[in-house]
Amino acid sequence: VERGAFRVDVCGQQFSVPTEQGPAADVERQLLQLLQPANARLRAQAAAAAAVGAAAVEGLMGGLLTGTEAALARLRRTRRRVSTAPVAAEVAAPTEASLMLGKDDWAAAATPGIVRAGMGAVCASLRSGRGIGVEVAGDVIDGVMSFEIGAGSSAVLGVAVCVAAEVDAPFSSGVMESVVAAMNRHARRHADVRHAWALMLGPGCVRACLLEPDAVHLTAVQSTAAPAGRLLLGTIVASAALAEPWRLGADPTMRWRQDLDRWEIECPGTDDDEPARTVFAQHEPLFIAETFFGRFTRCFAVALSPDDRDFTYILKDSWQLVATDLGDAELRDEIGVLRGMQVALDKVKCEGGVLQRLVCGGTVLVNNARDSTRLVLGPELDSYARWTVAHGSKRTTAAHRLHRRMVSGPVGVALHEMRNERDAVAAVAGAMIAYAAILQHTGILHRDISLGNVLAVRQADGSVRGMLIDFDHSVALDEERNLKRPGHVGTAPFMSIANLEGIDVPRTSVDDWEAALALLLCLAARPSRRDELCARLASIGPSGGADFRRDVFASRKSLEATIAAYLDPACEHALRLIRGLYQALFAHPSCSGTARIMLRGNRLVDPIIRRVQFAVVIHERCLKVVTEYLAKAESEAVPTLMALPKLRFSSISSVGSGSTATIQPPPSKTPMACPLPAHPLLSVLPLPHVGGALRNKRKAHVDVEASPRVKRRKMTHDDVGFAPANFTPHPPPQTPSGADSSTIVGDTRSSASYTAPPADLPGASEVTVAPALVMVSPLNRREALRDEPPPVVSSPKRRRLF
């Protein structure tokens, strides 16, 4: 199969060769037709240039054979005249270009330089023979040389050259992984890429392949010693130099404006009657998918006019998998959902949260045709069965990728970019309040509440409000695909128990509230245990059940055990909201906990299934919890300054505008302390019981040797922390030199210098700038202890008993 033309499905970096494969001759003919220029004159010129390239390859190979035969003849003459061994220098060394194009013993030691020289010889023949300005330049990464062929400032062709002998079997030998990695690097460098052509070269053989979002299509292996192989190599290089950029993979709706130093992007109108709108984006995307294969989502910060310096909107560009027989009006994607939500929520004032607003959006048009994989591949090649199913379609439905683009606002900041734990948790609470308003007025379930889909929006008064984005997987409550076999939808660590286990019950708002609870758990986790917690929350047992998640939410006692084992006790706002949401979600009298109960008559009662009957009541309980928390959190004056580390599994749909200042390190390595403020999270003592000691500082230190028996006084157990005799607490705080006693860490502006965002950055006036730290604060001491809980030290009475 691998020697002929075949297709490799690319599914989440897992490659597979499907059983159905078209005839090699038909696939190769179709691929070469896609690469030919549309203009008839350019097509004829490309055919003539292909013949010149083939002749150049033949000349290089002929020169190698002629030189070798001449060297052997000289050796034979030398043996007759002289009895000594021949000198090695007399053997004619082959050229680098001929080493790549000829299948010889030298080809086993081929290097990237040889491949570069061979391709350079072919391009030089085209420049001299046909006057085509084609250049080759690129770097070698992991044995693959990715370079661009073409003239001009825009690079439109990603060429992956394999310098290994496994071109005959790229799937089984691992060469395909290198080609896919080269394509991902090419897509990250070029924001206007739609697809790419690759040229795979090996010792004496060549093959071309087309890389599109769902698969890699390869031609059959052609030997450069045969006329067909030499013609294929010349055709690929000549067509790449003369074909239109959109045929080679460039997006004609995105143009780089050198005079503006911005991208000029055409975004379709919201309705068919509305014309396309031109927006202007920054050079670097705010977010780009890790891999080209799949949706390949990219987000840009854009302005609606070329002179606007405030990039207050987000452009989202992706390739959505849709059923082939559906038109734009029948699509139930994010653009359609936002359009319906905007009509229903125009008169609604959302307290605590921000609603995402749609400016424009639709299907991208290329040459007045809908841009899709059918336009890239043609109806012939695009008719294969893809590895995934279109949203809301049956598995037997034909599907293809549709290029969709939309502009919405406002710009949000990712939760892990927040420097304040209270604001990060308040953003989650505000986003859930906005979600409740969306559910009430539109009946839309989000079904993918995760770290990347909750953003924080900084208001003009400095407050932070939450916004929910990415409604790609949203569905109506009464829709058939939600009522019958809803399946698994969402991001694994945040999916509800019913969603993870695939229970055949309708999804309700309770599943989204449970996803928000899991999001808070991951945010408040200690750095050393965060990856483990996220992996266990997403795990499925051998029986198909979410055993760990059921154990965590089985009772209040099991939740507290998980908090002690995984969560940072300093995240008091997250812990407060976690306990409140747990009480509202899993402590309902009619469906408490998560344990399945076997009744008489082999009747199994699952509280997760029973929750569907009480979804409305549980939703109101959860909404009350977040509303009360948000009202109380806004009244607190001193927030906790902390940096939430990035989570490895995060897939941010939109990030901030880059105007957030970063905290500067102290200028010297001398440890200094600062005055302890009254806020409990800013003064952490390493005692077994910290909370009571902070609330009652005068009873915090107890001399165990002087008082071996602690008398029962009018105090609770949390009022005092016991320590062993050799324990020495932190020294009393001292005011550092050069800093007055009013210098604290928090929202109070320090007298020290701080790094402010440039004035011309978008949203610079709306971002609260954290002051630079010029001292080692108690927070830094807390960071060293936050990974593990404090050791449990037994009391003198318990020590005597044991």
PDB file of N, CA and C in Angstrom, residues 598-674:
ATOM      1  N   MET A 598     -27.934  -0.227  45.743  1.00  0.00           N
ATOM      2  CA  MET A 598     -28.680  -1.380  45.259  1.00  0.00           C
ATOM      3  C   MET A 598     -29.846  -1.641  46.206  1.00  0.00           C
ATOM      4  N   LEU A 599     -31.054  -1.507  45.681  1.00  0.00           N
ATOM      5  CA  LEU A 599     -32.259  -1.728  46.471  1.00  0.00           C
ATOM      6  C   LEU A 599     -32.749  -3.165  46.296  1.00  0.00           C
ATOM      7  N   ARG A 600     -33.781  -3.487  47.052  1.00  0.00           N
ATOM      8  CA  ARG A 600     -34.350  -4.824  46.965  1.00  0.00           C
ATOM      9  C   ARG A 600     -34.959  -5.037  45.583  1.00  0.00           C
ATOM     10  N   GLY A 601     -34.785  -6.200  45.056  1.00  0.00           N
ATOM     11  CA  GLY A 601     -35.256  -6.493  43.714  1.00  0.00           C
ATOM     12  C   GLY A 601     -34.251  -6.103  42.646  1.00  0.00           C
ATOM     13  N   ASN A 602     -32.949  -5.984  43.023  1.00  0.00           N
ATOM     14  CA  ASN A 602     -31.868  -5.649  42.095  1.00  0.00           C
ATOM     15  C   ASN A 602     -32.109  -4.317  41.389  1.00  0.00           C
ATOM     16  N   ARG A 603     -32.695  -3.397  42.082  1.00  0.00           N
ATOM     17  CA  ARG A 603     -32.921  -2.071  41.518  1.00  0.00           C
ATOM     18  C   ARG A 603     -31.749  -1.174  41.904  1.00  0.00           C
ATOM     19  N   LEU A 604     -31.082  -0.618  40.905  1.00  0.00           N
ATOM     20  CA  LEU A 604     -29.923   0.234  41.132  1.00  0.00           C
ATOM     21  C   LEU A 604     -30.338   1.694  41.035  1.00  0.00           C
ATOM     22  N   VAL A 605     -30.071   2.442  42.090  1.00  0.00           N
ATOM     23  CA  VAL A 605     -30.401   3.867  42.126  1.00  0.00           C
ATOM     24  C   VAL A 605     -29.104   4.656  42.056  1.00  0.00           C
ATOM     25  N   ASP A 606     -28.964   5.477  41.017  1.00  0.00           N
ATOM     26  CA  ASP A 606     -27.781   6.306  40.819  1.00  0.00           C
ATOM     27  C   ASP A 606     -28.188   7.756  41.042  1.00  0.00           C
ATOM     28  N   PRO A 607     -27.615   8.429  42.060  1.00  0.00           N
ATOM     29  CA  PRO A 607     -27.995   9.839  42.277  1.00  0.00           C
ATOM     30  C   PRO A 607     -27.637  10.742  41.108  1.00  0.00           C
ATOM     31  N   ILE A 608     -26.653  10.362  40.289  1.00  0.00           N
ATOM     32  CA  ILE A 608     -26.316  11.182  39.121  1.00  0.00           C
ATOM     33  C   ILE A 608     -27.471  11.168  38.117  1.00  0.00           C
ATOM     34  N   ILE A 609     -28.159  10.027  38.005  1.00  0.00           N
ATOM     35  CA  ILE A 609     -29.323   9.960  37.113  1.00  0.00           C
ATOM     36  C   ILE A 609     -30.515  10.673  37.734  1.00  0.00           C
ATOM     37  N   ARG A 610     -30.671  10.557  39.042  1.00  0.00           N
ATOM     38  CA  ARG A 610     -31.800  11.224  39.713  1.00  0.00           C
ATOM     39  C   ARG A 610     -31.676  12.744  39.679  1.00  0.00           C
ATOM     40  N   ARG A 611     -30.457  13.252  39.542  1.00  0.00           N
ATOM     41  CA  ARG A 611     -30.286  14.718  39.533  1.00  0.00           C
ATOM     42  C   ARG A 611     -31.018  15.383  38.378  1.00  0.00           C
ATOM     43  N   VAL A 612     -31.260  14.649  37.298  1.00  0.00           N
ATOM     44  CA  VAL A 612     -31.942  15.236  36.143  1.00  0.00           C
ATOM     45  C   VAL A 612     -33.337  15.711  36.535  1.00  0.00           C
ATOM     46  N   GLN A 613     -34.000  14.988  37.466  1.00  0.00           N
ATOM     47  CA  GLN A 613     -35.346  15.375  37.875  1.00  0.00           C
ATOM     48  C   GLN A 613     -35.355  16.666  38.694  1.00  0.00           C
ATOM     49  N   PHE A 614     -34.241  16.963  39.349  1.00  0.00           N
ATOM     50  CA  PHE A 614     -34.167  18.143  40.221  1.00  0.00           C
ATOM     51  C   PHE A 614     -33.191  19.175  39.668  1.00  0.00           C
ATOM     52  N   ALA A 615     -33.007  19.176  38.343  1.00  0.00           N
ATOM     53  CA  ALA A 615     -32.016  20.066  37.744  1.00  0.00           C
ATOM     54  C   ALA A 615     -32.365  21.529  37.959  1.00  0.00           C
ATOM     55  N   VAL A 616     -33.629  21.877  37.880  1.00  0.00           N
ATOM     56  CA  VAL A 616     -34.031  23.281  38.033  1.00  0.00           C
ATOM     57  C   VAL A 616     -33.740  23.771  39.451  1.00  0.00           C
ATOM     58  N   VAL A 617     -34.070  22.946  40.445  1.00  0.00           N
ATOM     59  CA  VAL A 617     -33.844  23.343  41.833  1.00  0.00           C
ATOM     60  C   VAL A 617     -32.342  23.450  42.123  1.00  0.00           C
ATOM     61  N   ILE A 618     -31.566  22.475  41.646  1.00  0.00           N
ATOM     62  CA  ILE A 618     -30.122  22.518  41.877  1.00  0.00           C
ATOM     63  C   ILE A 618     -29.497  23.716  41.166  1.00  0.00           C
ATOM     64  N   HIS A 619     -29.993  24.040  39.979  1.00  0.00           N
ATOM     65  CA  HIS A 619     -29.490  25.221  39.267  1.00  0.00           C
ATOM     66  C   HIS A 619     -29.719  26.487  40.080  1.00  0.00           C
ATOM     67  N   GLU A 620     -30.903  26.628  40.683  1.00  0.00           N
ATOM     68  CA  GLU A 620     -31.175  27.811  41.500  1.00  0.00           C
ATOM     69  C   GLU A 620     -30.288  27.845  42.740  1.00  0.00           C
ATOM     70  N   ARG A 621     -30.011  26.688  43.324  1.00  0.00           N
ATOM     71  CA  ARG A 621     -29.125  26.638  44.491  1.00  0.00           C
ATOM     72  C   ARG A 621     -27.705  27.078  44.118  1.00  0.00           C
ATOM     73  N   CYS A 622     -27.213  26.604  42.998  1.00  0.00           N
ATOM     74  CA  CYS A 622     -25.858  26.986  42.565  1.00  0.00           C
ATOM     75  C   CYS A 622     -25.786  28.474  42.228  1.00  0.00           C
ATOM     76  N   LEU A 623     -26.813  28.980  41.554  1.00  0.00           N
ATOM     77  CA  LEU A 623     -26.820  30.402  41.218  1.00  0.00           C
ATOM     78  C   LEU A 623     -26.832  31.266  42.472  1.00  0.00           C
ATOM     79  N   LYS A 624     -27.530  30.845  43.486  1.00  0.00           N
ATOM     80  CA  LYS A 624     -27.554  31.591  44.754  1.00  0.00           C
ATOM     81  C   LYS A 624     -26.181  31.595  45.409  1.00  0.00           C
ATOM     82  N   VAL A 625     -25.467  30.468  45.331  1.00  0.00           N
ATOM     83  CA  VAL A 625     -24.135  30.374  45.945  1.00  0.00           C
ATOM     84  C   VAL A 625     -23.169  31.356  45.285  1.00  0.00           C
ATOM     85  N   VAL A 626     -23.105  31.365  43.943  1.00  0.00           N
ATOM     86  CA  VAL A 626     -22.150  32.244  43.269  1.00  0.00           C
ATOM     87  C   VAL A 626     -22.549  33.709  43.405  1.00  0.00           C
ATOM     88  N   THR A 627     -23.851  33.995  43.451  1.00  0.00           N
ATOM     89  CA  THR A 627     -24.285  35.390  43.628  1.00  0.00           C
ATOM     90  C   THR A 627     -23.886  35.910  44.998  1.00  0.00           C
ATOM     91  N   GLU A 628     -24.101  35.111  46.023  1.00  0.00           N
ATOM     92  CA  GLU A 628     -23.719  35.532  47.374  1.00  0.00           C
ATOM     93  C   GLU A 628     -22.207  35.651  47.511  1.00  0.00           C
ATOM     94  N   TYR A 629     -21.478  34.715  46.887  1.00  0.00           N
ATOM     95  CA  TYR A 629     -20.021  34.819  46.956  1.00  0.00           C
ATOM     96  C   TYR A 629     -19.525  36.091  46.286  1.00  0.00           C
ATOM     97  N   LEU A 630     -20.077  36.402  45.115  1.00  0.00           N
ATOM     98  CA  LEU A 630     -19.604  37.568  44.376  1.00  0.00           C
ATOM     99  C   LEU A 630     -19.899  38.848  45.140  1.00  0.00           C
ATOM    100  N   ALA A 631     -21.053  38.927  45.773  1.00  0.00           N
ATOM    101  CA  ALA A 631     -21.380  40.116  46.563  1.00  0.00           C
ATOM    102  C   ALA A 631     -20.442  40.267  47.754  1.00  0.00           C
ATOM    103  N   LYS A 632     -20.066  39.155  48.377  1.00  0.00           N
ATOM    104  CA  LYS A 632     -19.171  39.227  49.525  1.00  0.00           C
ATOM    105  C   LYS A 632     -17.740  39.505  49.096  1.00  0.00           C
ATOM    106  N   ALA A 633     -17.321  38.916  47.975  1.00  0.00           N
ATOM    107  CA  ALA A 633     -15.934  39.108  47.527  1.00  0.00           C
ATOM    108  C   ALA A 633     -15.685  40.534  47.083  1.00  0.00           C
ATOM    109  N   GLU A 634     -16.670  41.186  46.486  1.00  0.00           N
ATOM    110  CA  GLU A 634     -16.482  42.564  46.034  1.00  0.00           C
ATOM    111  C   GLU A 634     -16.352  43.534  47.190  1.00  0.00           C
ATOM    112  N   SER A 635     -16.867  43.153  48.361  1.00  0.00           N
ATOM    113  CA  SER A 635     -16.768  44.048  49.517  1.00  0.00           C
ATOM    114  C   SER A 635     -15.430  43.945  50.226  1.00  0.00           C
ATOM    115  N   GLU A 636     -14.626  42.921  49.909  1.00  0.00           N
ATOM    116  CA  GLU A 636     -13.327  42.783  50.547  1.00  0.00           C
ATOM    117  C   GLU A 636     -12.343  43.738  49.908  1.00  0.00           C
ATOM    118  N   ALA A 637     -11.580  44.421  50.742  1.00  0.00           N
ATOM    119  CA  ALA A 637     -10.728  45.502  50.252  1.00  0.00           C
ATOM    120  C   ALA A 637      -9.370  44.999  49.770  1.00  0.00           C
ATOM    121  N   VAL A 638      -8.790  44.023  50.448  1.00  0.00           N
ATOM    122  CA  VAL A 638      -7.420  43.604  50.149  1.00  0.00           C
ATOM    123  C   VAL A 638      -7.468  42.232  49.480  1.00  0.00           C
ATOM    124  N   PRO A 639      -7.194  42.151  48.177  1.00  0.00           N
ATOM    125  CA  PRO A 639      -7.144  40.840  47.536  1.00  0.00           C
ATOM    126  C   PRO A 639      -5.800  40.165  47.762  1.00  0.00           C
ATOM    127  N   THR A 640      -5.755  38.901  47.463  1.00  0.00           N
ATOM    128  CA  THR A 640      -4.530  38.125  47.603  1.00  0.00           C
ATOM    129  C   THR A 640      -3.760  38.157  46.300  1.00  0.00           C
ATOM    130  N   LEU A 641      -2.523  38.634  46.349  1.00  0.00           N
ATOM    131  CA  LEU A 641      -1.684  38.683  45.149  1.00  0.00           C
ATOM    132  C   LEU A 641      -1.023  37.339  44.950  1.00  0.00           C
ATOM    133  N   MET A 642      -1.285  36.718  43.812  1.00  0.00           N
ATOM    134  CA  MET A 642      -0.676  35.433  43.535  1.00  0.00           C
ATOM    135  C   MET A 642      -0.662  35.210  42.041  1.00  0.00           C
ATOM    136  N   ALA A 643       0.261  34.407  41.577  1.00  0.00           N
ATOM    137  CA  ALA A 643       0.369  34.072  40.161  1.00  0.00           C
ATOM    138  C   ALA A 643      -0.067  32.631  39.980  1.00  0.00           C
ATOM    139  N   LEU A 644      -1.169  32.430  39.276  1.00  0.00           N
ATOM    140  CA  LEU A 644      -1.638  31.084  39.005  1.00  0.00           C
ATOM    141  C   LEU A 644      -0.836  30.504  37.856  1.00  0.00           C
ATOM    142  N   PRO A 645      -0.115  29.402  38.060  1.00  0.00           N
ATOM    143  CA  PRO A 645       0.701  28.847  36.970  1.00  0.00           C
ATOM    144  C   PRO A 645      -0.175  28.304  35.859  1.00  0.00           C
ATOM    145  N   LYS A 646       0.407  28.204  34.666  1.00  0.00           N
ATOM    146  CA  LYS A 646      -0.311  27.650  33.533  1.00  0.00           C
ATOM    147  C   LYS A 646      -0.503  26.151  33.719  1.00  0.00           C
ATOM    148  N   LEU A 647      -1.661  25.673  33.262  1.00  0.00           N
ATOM    149  CA  LEU A 647      -1.933  24.251  33.262  1.00  0.00           C
ATOM    150  C   LEU A 647      -1.552  23.681  31.910  1.00  0.00           C
ATOM    151  N   ARG A 648      -0.932  22.507  31.922  1.00  0.00           N
ATOM    152  CA  ARG A 648      -0.411  21.943  30.683  1.00  0.00           C
ATOM    153  C   ARG A 648      -1.508  21.570  29.700  1.00  0.00           C
ATOM    154  N   PHE A 649      -2.676  21.188  30.231  1.00  0.00           N
ATOM    155  CA  PHE A 649      -3.736  20.733  29.347  1.00  0.00           C
ATOM    156  C   PHE A 649      -4.554  21.886  28.801  1.00  0.00           C
ATOM    157  N   SER A 650      -4.251  23.123  29.180  1.00  0.00           N
ATOM    158  CA  SER A 650      -5.104  24.245  28.810  1.00  0.00           C
ATOM    159  C   SER A 650      -5.068  24.494  27.316  1.00  0.00           C
ATOM    160  N   SER A 651      -6.235  24.895  26.785  1.00  0.00           N
ATOM    161  CA  SER A 651      -6.333  25.238  25.367  1.00  0.00           C
ATOM    162  C   SER A 651      -7.051  26.564  25.289  1.00  0.00           C
ATOM    163  N   ILE A 652      -6.297  27.637  25.428  1.00  0.00           N
ATOM    164  CA  ILE A 652      -6.895  28.945  25.579  1.00  0.00           C
ATOM    165  C   ILE A 652      -7.493  29.397  24.264  1.00  0.00           C
ATOM    166  N   SER A 653      -8.757  29.774  24.308  1.00  0.00           N
ATOM    167  CA  SER A 653      -9.398  30.253  23.094  1.00  0.00           C
ATOM    168  C   SER A 653      -9.113  31.717  22.839  1.00  0.00           C
ATOM    169  N   SER A 654      -8.797  32.448  23.881  1.00  0.00           N
ATOM    170  CA  SER A 654      -8.464  33.851  23.698  1.00  0.00           C
ATOM    171  C   SER A 654      -7.673  34.295  24.902  1.00  0.00           C
ATOM    172  N   VAL A 655      -6.625  35.040  24.685  1.00  0.00           N
ATOM    173  CA  VAL A 655      -5.801  35.519  25.773  1.00  0.00           C
ATOM    174  C   VAL A 655      -5.782  37.024  25.764  1.00  0.00           C
ATOM    175  N   GLY A 656      -5.100  37.568  26.753  1.00  0.00           N
ATOM    176  CA  GLY A 656      -5.146  39.010  26.916  1.00  0.00           C
ATOM    177  C   GLY A 656      -4.402  39.757  25.839  1.00  0.00           C
ATOM    178  N   SER A 657      -4.526  41.072  25.914  1.00  0.00           N
ATOM    179  CA  SER A 657      -3.942  41.921  24.886  1.00  0.00           C
ATOM    180  C   SER A 657      -2.464  42.169  25.093  1.00  0.00           C
ATOM    181  N   GLY A 658      -1.886  41.563  26.114  1.00  0.00           N
ATOM    182  CA  GLY A 658      -0.452  41.704  26.322  1.00  0.00           C
ATOM    183  C   GLY A 658      -0.065  42.938  27.097  1.00  0.00           C
ATOM    184  N   SER A 659      -1.035  43.620  27.729  1.00  0.00           N
ATOM    185  CA  SER A 659      -0.734  44.852  28.434  1.00  0.00           C
ATOM    186  C   SER A 659      -0.624  44.666  29.936  1.00  0.00           C
ATOM    187  N   THR A 660      -0.652  43.425  30.413  1.00  0.00           N
ATOM    188  CA  THR A 660      -0.514  43.182  31.834  1.00  0.00           C
ATOM    189  C   THR A 660       0.949  43.258  32.230  1.00  0.00           C
ATOM    190  N   ALA A 661       1.257  44.016  33.278  1.00  0.00           N
ATOM    191  CA  ALA A 661       2.639  44.142  33.721  1.00  0.00           C
ATOM    192  C   ALA A 661       3.058  42.898  34.483  1.00  0.00           C
ATOM    193  N   THR A 662       4.329  42.613  34.479  1.00  0.00           N
ATOM    194  CA  THR A 662       4.871  41.460  35.180  1.00  0.00           C
ATOM    195  C   THR A 662       5.580  41.920  36.438  1.00  0.00           C
ATOM    196  N   ILE A 663       5.535  41.082  37.458  1.00  0.00           N
ATOM    197  CA  ILE A 663       6.178  41.413  38.728  1.00  0.00           C
ATOM    198  C   ILE A 663       7.680  41.273  38.572  1.00  0.00           C
ATOM    199  N   GLN A 664       8.405  42.258  39.048  1.00  0.00           N
ATOM    200  CA  GLN A 664       9.856  42.262  38.924  1.00  0.00           C
ATOM    201  C   GLN A 664      10.480  41.582  40.129  1.00  0.00           C
ATOM    202  N   PRO A 665      11.612  40.879  39.970  1.00  0.00           N
ATOM    203  CA  PRO A 665      12.277  40.244  41.105  1.00  0.00           C
ATOM    204  C   PRO A 665      12.964  41.296  41.970  1.00  0.00           C
ATOM    205  N   PRO A 666      13.305  40.946  43.193  1.00  0.00           N
ATOM    206  CA  PRO A 666      14.018  41.905  44.048  1.00  0.00           C
ATOM    207  C   PRO A 666      15.399  42.190  43.490  1.00  0.00           C
ATOM    208  N   PRO A 667      15.930  43.390  43.712  1.00  0.00           N
ATOM    209  CA  PRO A 667      17.221  43.753  43.127  1.00  0.00           C
ATOM    210  C   PRO A 667      18.406  43.025  43.737  1.00  0.00           C
ATOM    211  N   SER A 668      18.308  42.558  44.948  1.00  0.00           N
ATOM    212  CA  SER A 668      19.438  41.900  45.600  1.00  0.00           C
ATOM    213  C   SER A 668      19.006  40.532  46.086  1.00  0.00           C
ATOM    214  N   LYS A 669      19.997  39.683  46.395  1.00  0.00           N
ATOM    215  CA  LYS A 669      19.719  38.347  46.879  1.00  0.00           C
ATOM    216  C   LYS A 669      19.649  38.280  48.399  1.00  0.00           C
ATOM    217  N   THR A 670      19.820  39.397  49.083  1.00  0.00           N
ATOM    218  CA  THR A 670      19.766  39.409  50.538  1.00  0.00           C
ATOM    219  C   THR A 670      18.329  39.230  50.990  1.00  0.00           C
ATOM    220  N   PRO A 671      18.009  38.223  51.778  1.00  0.00           N
ATOM    221  CA  PRO A 671      16.614  38.028  52.195  1.00  0.00           C
ATOM    222  C   PRO A 671      16.168  39.156  53.100  1.00  0.00           C
ATOM    223  N   MET A 672      15.053  39.728  52.792  1.00  0.00           N
ATOM    224  CA  MET A 672      14.492  40.797  53.596  1.00  0.00           C
ATOM    225  C   MET A 672      13.037  40.469  53.876  1.00  0.00           C
ATOM    226  N   ALA A 673      12.520  41.020  54.924  1.00  0.00           N
ATOM    227  CA  ALA A 673      11.125  40.808  55.284  1.00  0.00           C
ATOM    228  C   ALA A 673      10.382  42.114  55.136  1.00  0.00           C
ATOM    229  N   CYS A 674       9.085  42.024  55.200  1.00  0.00           N
ATOM    230  CA  CYS A 674       8.265  43.228  55.123  1.00  0.00           C
ATOM    231  C   CYS A 674       7.222  43.163  56.213  1.00  0.00           C
TER     232      CYS A 674
END
